[in-house]
XYZ file of C-alpha atoms in Angstrom:
614
model
C 0.000 0.000 0.000
C 2.836 2.393 0.880
C 4.485 1.607 -2.429
C 1.287 2.491 -4.311
C 0.980 5.803 -2.487
C 4.623 6.613 -3.177
C 4.143 5.957 -6.879
C 1.024 8.126 -6.939
C 2.836 10.986 -5.184
C 5.790 10.783 -7.576
C 3.443 10.736 -10.572
C 1.577 13.746 -9.188
C 4.820 15.698 -8.642
C 5.985 14.785 -12.144
C 2.669 15.807 -13.719
C 2.624 19.121 -11.841
C 6.226 19.844 -12.796
C 5.524 18.890 -16.369
C 2.407 20.996 -16.581
C 4.372 23.970 -15.292
C 7.613 23.552 -17.206
C 6.635 22.158 -20.581
C 3.729 24.509 -21.472
C 5.496 27.537 -19.974
C 8.606 26.736 -22.001
C 6.500 26.784 -25.141
C 4.855 30.028 -24.015
C 8.267 31.640 -23.384
C 9.428 30.613 -26.849
C 6.300 31.874 -28.632
C 6.081 35.117 -26.627
C 9.670 36.272 -26.972
C 9.792 35.266 -30.646
C 6.760 37.467 -31.198
C 8.550 40.311 -29.394
C 11.698 39.820 -31.549
C 13.883 39.210 -28.517
C 17.146 37.381 -29.035
C 18.662 37.523 -25.536
C 16.878 36.040 -22.529
C 17.433 36.092 -18.788
C 15.412 33.535 -16.798
C 14.907 33.739 -13.028
C 13.357 30.452 -11.872
C 12.577 28.879 -8.500
C 12.820 25.208 -9.459
C 15.756 23.140 -10.756
C 13.525 20.817 -12.796
C 11.851 23.755 -14.535
C 15.263 25.194 -15.289
C 16.304 21.926 -16.931
C 13.170 21.855 -19.060
C 13.600 25.485 -20.049
C 17.143 24.761 -21.137
C 15.960 21.922 -23.394
C 13.261 24.022 -25.020
C 15.150 27.321 -25.390
C 18.744 26.373 -26.168
C 18.127 26.332 -29.943
C 16.083 29.537 -30.030
C 17.792 32.161 -27.860
C 20.997 33.291 -26.255
C 20.010 33.039 -22.616
C 21.287 33.188 -19.068
C 19.548 31.288 -16.288
C 19.520 31.809 -12.530
C 17.961 29.511 -9.931
C 16.898 30.594 -6.434
C 19.416 33.451 -6.233
C 18.945 37.026 -7.504
C 22.558 37.526 -8.535
C 23.987 40.731 -9.933
C 22.258 41.939 -13.079
C 25.362 43.613 -14.525
C 25.229 41.164 -17.438
C 21.782 42.501 -18.344
C 22.507 46.204 -17.979
C 24.729 46.457 -21.030
C 24.619 47.909 -24.506
C 23.120 45.509 -27.006
C 21.795 45.768 -30.534
C 18.893 43.522 -29.490
C 16.144 43.851 -26.914
C 16.566 41.816 -23.766
C 13.826 39.517 -22.516
C 13.365 38.655 -18.835
C 11.254 35.729 -17.618
C 10.407 35.610 -13.918
C 8.262 33.233 -11.887
C 7.073 34.635 -8.561
C 6.925 31.275 -6.803
C 9.676 32.008 -4.289
C 11.084 34.782 -2.107
C 14.214 35.026 -4.257
C 12.157 36.113 -7.253
C 10.506 38.827 -5.174
C 13.976 40.080 -4.235
C 14.820 40.011 -7.935
C 11.918 42.419 -8.563
C 13.323 44.875 -6.040
C 16.771 44.625 -7.590
C 15.338 45.221 -11.066
C 13.512 48.315 -9.798
C 16.713 49.780 -8.341
C 18.513 49.157 -11.650
C 15.711 50.788 -13.704
C 15.013 47.691 -15.778
C 11.321 48.441 -16.331
C 11.983 50.414 -19.524
C 11.463 49.904 -23.221
C 14.797 48.090 -23.485
C 13.544 45.125 -21.458
C 10.596 42.889 -22.309
C 9.191 41.162 -19.202
C 7.094 37.980 -18.917
C 6.123 37.295 -15.288
C 4.485 34.062 -14.119
C 2.146 34.479 -11.110
C 0.600 31.905 -8.787
C -2.723 33.694 -8.395
C -4.545 37.016 -8.712
C -3.253 38.088 -5.313
C 0.317 38.166 -6.636
C -0.486 41.309 -8.621
C -0.009 43.212 -5.367
C 3.673 42.219 -5.413
C 4.128 44.325 -8.554
C 2.639 47.521 -7.148
C 5.879 48.621 -5.451
C 8.038 48.142 -8.525
C 9.283 50.574 -11.159
C 6.580 49.689 -13.688
C 5.494 52.897 -15.421
C 4.019 54.322 -18.593
C 6.752 53.012 -20.883
C 7.272 49.598 -19.247
C 6.852 46.436 -21.304
C 5.518 43.962 -18.729
C 3.233 41.021 -19.498
C 1.915 38.665 -16.818
C 0.240 35.262 -16.876
C -1.274 33.259 -14.003
C -0.106 29.648 -13.959
C -3.662 28.311 -13.493
C -5.143 30.519 -16.234
C -4.504 31.181 -19.891
C -4.993 34.971 -20.045
C -2.057 37.339 -20.592
C -2.226 40.841 -19.081
C -0.301 43.982 -20.014
C 0.725 46.133 -17.015
C 1.472 49.844 -17.003
C 0.543 53.071 -15.202
C 0.933 56.827 -15.797
C 3.554 57.149 -13.044
C 5.046 55.004 -10.305
C 2.750 56.509 -7.667
C -0.415 55.372 -9.472
C -2.149 51.993 -9.350
C -1.262 49.444 -12.018
C -3.511 49.280 -15.060
C -4.178 45.651 -16.022
C -5.263 45.083 -19.615
C -5.968 41.625 -21.210
C -3.812 41.279 -24.323
C -4.075 37.628 -25.324
C -4.514 33.959 -24.510
C -2.262 30.968 -24.568
C -3.077 27.279 -24.589
C -1.072 24.136 -25.122
C -3.413 23.133 -27.942
C -3.722 26.405 -29.895
C -0.551 28.188 -28.819
C -0.270 31.942 -28.307
C -2.994 34.349 -29.433
C -1.520 37.785 -28.690
C -3.251 40.970 -29.830
C -2.198 44.019 -27.845
C -3.427 47.278 -29.319
C -0.821 50.068 -29.405
C -0.707 51.707 -26.014
C -1.691 55.381 -26.032
C 0.911 57.251 -24.011
C -1.250 60.051 -22.708
C -0.578 62.021 -19.544
C -4.078 63.472 -19.809
C -3.122 67.117 -19.346
C -0.852 66.536 -16.359
C 1.261 69.592 -15.431
C 5.005 69.017 -15.751
C 7.265 71.586 -14.057
C 10.449 72.407 -15.976
C 13.396 74.230 -14.395
C 15.018 77.047 -16.377
C 18.060 79.271 -15.848
C 18.722 82.280 -18.085
C 22.204 83.616 -18.769
C 20.633 86.171 -21.090
C 17.340 87.132 -19.456
C 15.846 89.091 -22.347
C 12.210 88.168 -21.752
C 9.085 89.677 -20.279
C 8.234 86.939 -17.777
C 4.518 87.519 -18.264
C 4.827 86.329 -21.892
C 7.906 84.162 -21.543
C 6.488 81.098 -23.310
C 5.433 83.023 -26.415
C 8.647 85.032 -26.564
C 10.882 81.961 -26.251
C 9.115 80.330 -29.193
C 9.113 83.499 -31.320
C 12.150 83.241 -33.590
C 11.963 86.950 -34.495
C 11.989 88.123 -30.851
C 15.531 89.171 -29.852
C 16.926 86.972 -32.576
C 20.181 85.171 -31.746
C 19.811 85.774 -27.993
C 19.640 82.800 -25.599
C 19.352 80.392 -28.531
C 20.388 77.270 -26.588
C 17.588 77.610 -24.016
C 15.051 78.533 -26.688
C 16.019 75.599 -28.885
C 15.690 73.236 -25.916
C 12.376 74.769 -24.854
C 10.859 74.298 -28.313
C 11.842 70.611 -28.244
C 10.173 70.219 -24.846
C 7.022 71.813 -26.259
C 7.015 69.181 -29.018
C 7.317 66.439 -26.377
C 4.439 67.999 -24.428
C 2.276 67.909 -27.555
C 3.117 64.247 -28.161
C 2.205 63.060 -24.657
C -0.517 65.591 -23.877
C 0.904 67.324 -20.844
C 1.246 70.977 -19.885
C 4.751 72.363 -19.429
C 5.251 75.135 -16.887
C 8.594 76.893 -16.339
C 10.162 77.382 -12.919
C 12.938 79.962 -13.271
C 15.905 79.645 -10.906
C 19.173 81.497 -10.313
C 21.748 78.969 -11.453
C 22.536 75.574 -12.910
C 23.225 74.051 -9.512
C 26.071 74.393 -7.023
C 26.589 72.361 -3.893
C 25.726 74.227 -0.685
C 27.531 73.849 2.659
C 24.867 71.440 3.908
C 25.551 69.076 0.993
C 22.394 69.857 -0.940
C 22.253 71.726 -4.243
C 20.901 75.050 -5.409
C 19.538 76.014 -8.807
C 18.181 73.501 -11.300
C 19.868 70.498 -9.661
C 18.392 71.583 -6.341
C 14.905 71.663 -7.871
C 15.343 68.125 -9.158
C 16.824 66.936 -5.876
C 13.780 68.166 -3.927
C 11.382 67.243 -6.764
C 10.240 70.850 -7.007
C 10.451 70.312 -10.785
C 10.059 67.281 -13.040
C 12.668 68.071 -15.683
C 15.408 70.573 -16.517
C 14.291 72.415 -19.634
C 17.592 74.304 -19.701
C 20.191 71.827 -21.019
C 23.013 71.068 -18.592
C 26.464 69.631 -19.108
C 26.673 65.964 -18.189
C 28.846 65.882 -15.077
C 29.316 63.019 -12.559
C 28.266 64.986 -9.467
C 25.049 66.041 -11.199
C 24.283 62.506 -12.374
C 24.598 61.349 -8.747
C 21.707 63.634 -7.783
C 19.450 63.353 -10.848
C 18.958 61.028 -13.807
C 20.225 62.302 -17.141
C 18.554 61.870 -20.509
C 20.428 60.426 -23.456
C 22.283 63.448 -24.937
C 20.933 64.722 -28.243
C 23.563 67.386 -29.023
C 27.071 68.430 -28.131
C 28.395 71.738 -26.911
C 31.774 73.096 -27.986
C 33.708 76.303 -28.363
C 36.213 76.621 -31.208
C 39.237 78.835 -31.612
C 38.660 80.616 -34.916
C 41.617 82.182 -36.715
C 43.138 82.906 -40.104
C 45.865 80.516 -41.118
C 49.292 82.205 -41.069
C 50.726 82.038 -44.597
C 54.339 81.526 -45.448
C 55.853 84.235 -47.669
C 55.348 82.546 -50.557
C 54.692 79.901 -52.727
C 58.322 79.368 -53.557
C 57.912 75.652 -52.879
C 55.377 75.526 -55.668
C 58.201 76.237 -58.134
C 59.970 73.033 -57.117
C 57.183 70.707 -56.028
C 55.868 69.812 -59.528
C 58.892 67.571 -60.129
C 60.413 65.005 -57.885
C 64.127 65.371 -57.087
C 64.984 62.522 -59.461
C 63.261 64.384 -62.331
C 65.143 67.609 -61.582
C 68.450 65.715 -61.488
C 67.698 63.985 -64.802
C 66.812 67.232 -66.589
C 69.934 68.953 -65.205
C 72.145 66.038 -66.276
C 70.743 66.051 -69.828
C 71.244 69.825 -70.069
C 74.840 69.582 -68.794
C 75.652 66.634 -71.059
C 74.240 68.361 -74.169
C 76.194 71.550 -73.428
C 79.392 69.532 -72.934
C 78.989 67.682 -76.251
C 78.411 70.900 -78.176
C 81.423 72.481 -76.503
C 83.783 69.588 -77.107
C 82.795 68.768 -80.665
C 82.313 72.259 -82.054
C 84.094 72.732 -85.431
C 83.392 76.434 -85.839
C 86.905 77.839 -86.239
C 85.843 81.477 -86.450
C 83.943 81.486 -83.143
C 83.907 78.436 -80.956
C 81.102 78.812 -78.323
C 82.216 78.573 -74.719
C 80.746 76.052 -72.289
C 78.738 78.765 -70.491
C 77.239 79.897 -73.818
C 76.098 76.329 -74.490
C 74.584 76.110 -71.006
C 72.566 79.294 -71.628
C 71.563 77.956 -75.067
C 70.082 74.735 -73.678
C 68.465 76.446 -70.689
C 66.612 78.645 -73.196
C 65.625 75.537 -75.177
C 64.345 73.660 -72.111
C 62.432 76.747 -70.936
C 60.915 77.185 -74.421
C 62.504 80.622 -74.774
C 64.135 80.014 -78.136
C 67.811 79.901 -79.250
C 70.502 82.358 -78.212
C 72.494 81.589 -81.390
C 72.117 79.725 -84.648
C 73.590 76.222 -84.680
C 75.961 75.892 -87.643
C 76.309 72.144 -88.031
C 73.784 69.401 -88.660
C 74.783 67.668 -85.406
C 74.101 70.829 -83.347
C 70.767 71.344 -85.097
C 69.654 67.764 -84.382
C 70.697 68.151 -80.747
C 68.736 71.413 -80.416
C 65.686 69.919 -82.173
C 65.488 66.908 -79.836
C 66.002 69.179 -76.830
C 63.132 71.408 -78.038
C 60.785 68.388 -78.207
C 61.813 67.191 -74.744
C 61.540 70.735 -73.369
C 58.009 71.137 -74.744
C 56.815 68.020 -72.899
C 58.632 68.898 -69.661
C 57.345 72.482 -69.625
C 53.779 71.341 -70.376
C 53.627 69.213 -67.222
C 55.575 71.719 -65.159
C 53.336 74.682 -66.034
C 50.141 72.748 -65.384
C 51.300 71.605 -61.945
C 52.750 74.996 -61.020
C 49.660 76.996 -61.952
C 47.465 74.570 -60.061
C 49.630 75.033 -56.961
C 49.770 78.833 -57.316
C 46.033 79.335 -57.788
C 44.860 76.891 -55.123
C 44.900 77.651 -51.410
C 47.974 76.549 -49.557
C 47.586 73.639 -47.105
C 46.957 74.833 -43.548
C 49.998 74.884 -41.288
C 47.937 74.619 -38.061
C 45.535 71.698 -37.745
C 45.617 70.858 -34.032
C 45.252 72.744 -30.774
C 48.852 71.978 -29.772
C 50.106 73.485 -33.023
C 48.004 76.595 -32.390
C 49.425 76.954 -28.883
C 52.998 76.611 -30.196
C 52.417 79.173 -32.958
C 52.712 82.959 -32.799
C 48.937 83.400 -33.071
C 47.579 85.142 -29.918
C 44.655 83.395 -28.175
C 41.669 85.326 -26.792
C 38.393 84.335 -25.116
C 34.824 85.593 -25.252
C 33.304 87.587 -22.410
C 30.981 84.849 -21.102
C 30.353 83.123 -17.728
C 32.117 79.896 -18.670
C 35.354 81.812 -19.406
C 35.015 84.542 -16.760
C 34.533 81.975 -13.993
C 38.030 80.773 -13.089
C 36.880 77.364 -11.848
C 34.903 76.645 -15.002
C 37.703 77.940 -17.236
C 40.238 75.675 -15.504
C 37.930 72.699 -15.991
C 37.400 73.394 -19.682
C 40.829 74.523 -20.905
C 44.171 72.767 -20.582
C 46.923 74.564 -18.672
C 49.042 75.259 -21.762
C 46.042 76.897 -23.438
C 45.306 79.040 -20.362
C 48.951 80.098 -20.152
C 48.958 81.111 -23.808
C 45.753 83.131 -23.313
C 47.142 84.916 -20.237
C 50.395 85.654 -22.041
C 48.543 87.757 -24.589
C 45.799 89.281 -22.432
C 43.870 88.307 -19.313
C 40.921 90.311 -20.589
C 37.872 88.705 -22.240
C 36.272 90.277 -25.301
C 32.839 90.812 -26.757
C 31.809 89.139 -30.005
C 32.412 92.244 -32.160
C 35.891 92.716 -30.683
C 36.635 89.038 -31.188
C 35.730 89.182 -34.872
C 38.152 92.086 -35.326
C 40.863 90.100 -33.527
C 40.346 87.272 -36.040
C 40.714 89.672 -38.983
C 43.943 91.027 -37.481
C 45.516 87.566 -37.245
C 44.498 86.432 -33.741
C 42.437 83.476 -32.526
C 39.119 83.962 -30.728
C 37.090 81.347 -28.838
C 33.345 81.537 -28.209
C 30.227 79.366 -28.318
C 30.051 77.835 -31.766
C 26.573 79.118 -32.598
C 27.421 82.686 -31.505
C 30.656 82.938 -33.456
C 29.138 81.222 -36.507
C 26.376 83.830 -36.541
C 28.876 86.699 -36.297
C 31.132 85.351 -39.029
C 28.188 84.664 -41.329
C 27.017 88.271 -41.007
C 30.278 90.235 -40.871
C 32.773 88.346 -43.043
C 33.056 88.241 -46.818
C 33.147 84.926 -48.635
C 36.867 85.281 -49.334
C 37.484 85.870 -45.602
C 35.366 82.860 -44.596
C 37.498 80.632 -46.800
C 40.651 81.622 -44.895
C 39.286 80.623 -41.477
C 40.175 77.540 -39.470
C 38.110 76.125 -36.582
C 39.872 74.145 -33.843
C 37.932 73.036 -30.715
C 39.230 74.680 -27.546
C 38.493 71.407 -25.716
C 36.791 68.099 -26.360
C 33.091 68.550 -27.145
C 30.871 68.306 -24.080
C 27.430 66.769 -24.216
C 24.395 68.542 -22.812
C 21.046 67.073 -21.928
C 18.022 67.334 -19.665
C 17.975 65.961 -16.133
C 15.140 64.303 -14.204
C 14.529 63.441 -10.548
C 15.641 59.933 -9.660
C 13.228 57.231 -10.891
C 11.109 59.739 -12.782
C 8.114 58.298 -14.621
C 8.568 60.680 -17.578
C 12.230 60.040 -18.375
C 11.479 57.089 -20.650
C 8.714 59.092 -22.346
C 11.263 61.788 -23.157
C 13.643 59.174 -24.555
C 10.917 57.904 -26.852
C 9.777 61.422 -27.661
C 13.226 62.604 -28.756
C 13.585 59.508 -30.930
C 10.286 60.403 -32.619
C 11.488 63.967 -33.170
C 14.648 62.613 -34.790
C 12.758 60.118 -36.964
C 10.256 62.733 -38.145
C 12.955 65.329 -38.884
C 11.658 67.840 -36.333
C 14.892 67.811 -34.342
C 16.969 68.644 -37.424
C 14.465 71.276 -38.578
C 14.425 73.079 -35.236
C 18.214 72.942 -34.979
C 18.593 74.508 -38.415
C 16.091 77.188 -37.408
C 17.680 78.159 -34.079
C 21.356 77.157 -34.362
C 23.423 78.704 -37.151
C 25.495 76.191 -39.112
C 29.195 76.574 -39.706
C 29.791 79.322 -42.313
C 30.392 77.847 -45.722
C 33.174 78.869 -48.041
C 31.610 79.363 -51.467
C 34.967 78.898 -53.192
C 33.568 80.076 -56.541
C 34.540 83.347 -58.189
C 33.871 84.636 -61.674
C 37.574 84.960 -62.326
C 40.586 83.548 -60.534
C 43.056 86.351 -59.903
C 46.692 85.605 -59.198
C 47.456 87.514 -56.014
C 50.647 89.440 -55.376
C 51.546 86.839 -52.769
C 51.569 84.143 -55.434
C 54.277 85.904 -57.486
C 56.339 87.062 -54.514
C 59.138 84.618 -55.308
C 59.205 85.774 -58.940
C 59.456 89.423 -57.900
C 62.078 88.519 -55.301
C 64.108 86.688 -57.950
C 63.834 89.647 -60.313
C 64.833 92.074 -57.570
C 67.788 89.913 -56.583
C 68.898 89.648 -60.208
C 68.601 93.392 -60.759
C 70.495 94.107 -57.529
C 73.309 91.730 -58.421
C 73.393 93.130 -61.971
C 73.680 96.709 -60.664
C 76.429 95.692 -58.239
C 78.305 93.849 -60.974
C 77.755 96.783 -63.358
C 79.146 99.234 -60.806
C 82.097 96.934 -60.273
C 82.628 96.656 -64.029
C 82.381 100.451 -64.464
C 84.832 100.925 -61.648
C 87.182 98.288 -63.058
C 86.821 99.702 -66.562
C 87.507 103.277 -65.408
C 90.491 102.126 -63.403
C 91.869 100.088 -66.263
C 91.276 103.035 -68.604
C 93.213 105.349 -66.308
C 96.063 102.864 -66.181
C 95.965 102.592 -69.947
C 96.063 106.405 -70.292
C 98.986 106.608 -67.909
C 100.777 103.942 -69.866
C 100.064 105.736 -73.121
C 101.358 109.030 -71.724
C 104.496 107.300 -70.588
C 104.908 105.799 -74.009
C 104.348 109.174 -75.672
C 106.815 110.803 -73.327
C 109.384 108.141 -74.082
C 108.813 108.474 -77.815
C 109.141 112.265 -77.644
C 112.351 112.008 -75.654
C 113.824 109.605 -78.166
C 112.840 111.875 -81.011
C 114.837 114.683 -79.402
C 117.895 112.571 -78.636
C 118.232 110.808 -81.972
C 118.929 113.991 -84.038
C 121.662 115.004 -81.667
C 123.329 111.662 -82.045
C 123.001 111.768 -85.708
């Protein structure tokens, strides 16, 4: 009798385990395939179920399994090009602890697809104190039933909304039909913190003025651009955005708490920072930061210093080997003509032959007429070779002379080591010593202080650029000034080098905010629909473009500096040699006259003596 009861108990345990593991394994497979999930994490309470899950799922998914122990979820919280699925059965205390751990790690977001197995209806209460919110993807099923429920709520302080989304049976499989969830905050008021560096508004009409592109154009563009994006998000999710203006971004007070925008978020006086803030570790410890949508940088803008010339352009068209070959042929031809000349009346010197063949190579004609057939053939072949050499040389030289010279300064270190003075814009981030030290490297600060410790307005900075200095300011401000004040030819001469690595700015939220994920989704929609790019083009001026097209390409005086210098040097040497020749000629003439007078005197003396002798 005991044996019969033992067999019955074992069969019952096996049937219960099988009914739990085998159908649920099929449900897991069908559900996560439907959700296009390729990576699974399974938290189970039973070793047998885990074994069955492994048999069913090993060919379908990349998965990690944990039994009776909510271990660290660091392997889940990672960047992946696929969504991550999490299966959880709430049959043991360890799984309940897993829920708490998942809430602290913010795993109830769009990145994670949850399927939770419950014992009974009463287990829904275990999910009330979790991080399930508006954007969570959580589906539940009761082990004794076949109905699947979708769970969400407007915010974490509200009650869960349970919506039937499908059925599953061992015979018919999964019938899942969830209608798209309407993310609607139903006119809820969201408080956004704002700090103005340029407070140019009438605070009674601040919302209208911030959205009016023609009002105080080009002032406070970063805040206005961010505010317009937040208005788009408010329209998408049907909430009302109200601004709470404060006196700073957020500095730590003596009591350890923060002032300004960060202080508002810390005390939950506001729901979001509408003013974009730099992403800094101490701020992220107080508030959650949204995925950054734009960067923030300040370039040094300057005109490239040009070398006196383009003298290198006269030698660059040919490689050294080509120059050596042409010189050797010229020397060899001159030597042959000198050695084998048969002109008895006037045999050309070696230097005359050199000048002859230089004129031939340069396509300047002949300095004399060759008398023999051999000389004529030599000159003819040299003329043909010279024509081909000069053709390639002229084409390459003119291209180098008429095109802009390569920039000498391409990096910040090169700019610091150059003779170009560095100046900064009169703005809080440069006037505040602490912020300046955080942004700029020491060698850059030293170079700035060496020239002037003063900061300059935008108009003064543009003049500094035209005079050969470098000026650093917010990219959108300096782009606007250059676009308005500079000519196209001046824009083409400018170089932009970041004063520091670009910093990312974004909005912050109170810890565990129910609207952070909505903003993530909302910004993605703005990007997909082109609204983000459109608003950025409207509010933020792009980098000034160099047209690079003129009706006629003029050769500047700079381009022929080396030619004028060569001419001047030749004229100077010629004048010096001429003066020396005149001096030598006059001196030799005087000596000749003295010698002639002596000869005449001697001849006259002899003419007087000879008659006497005779």
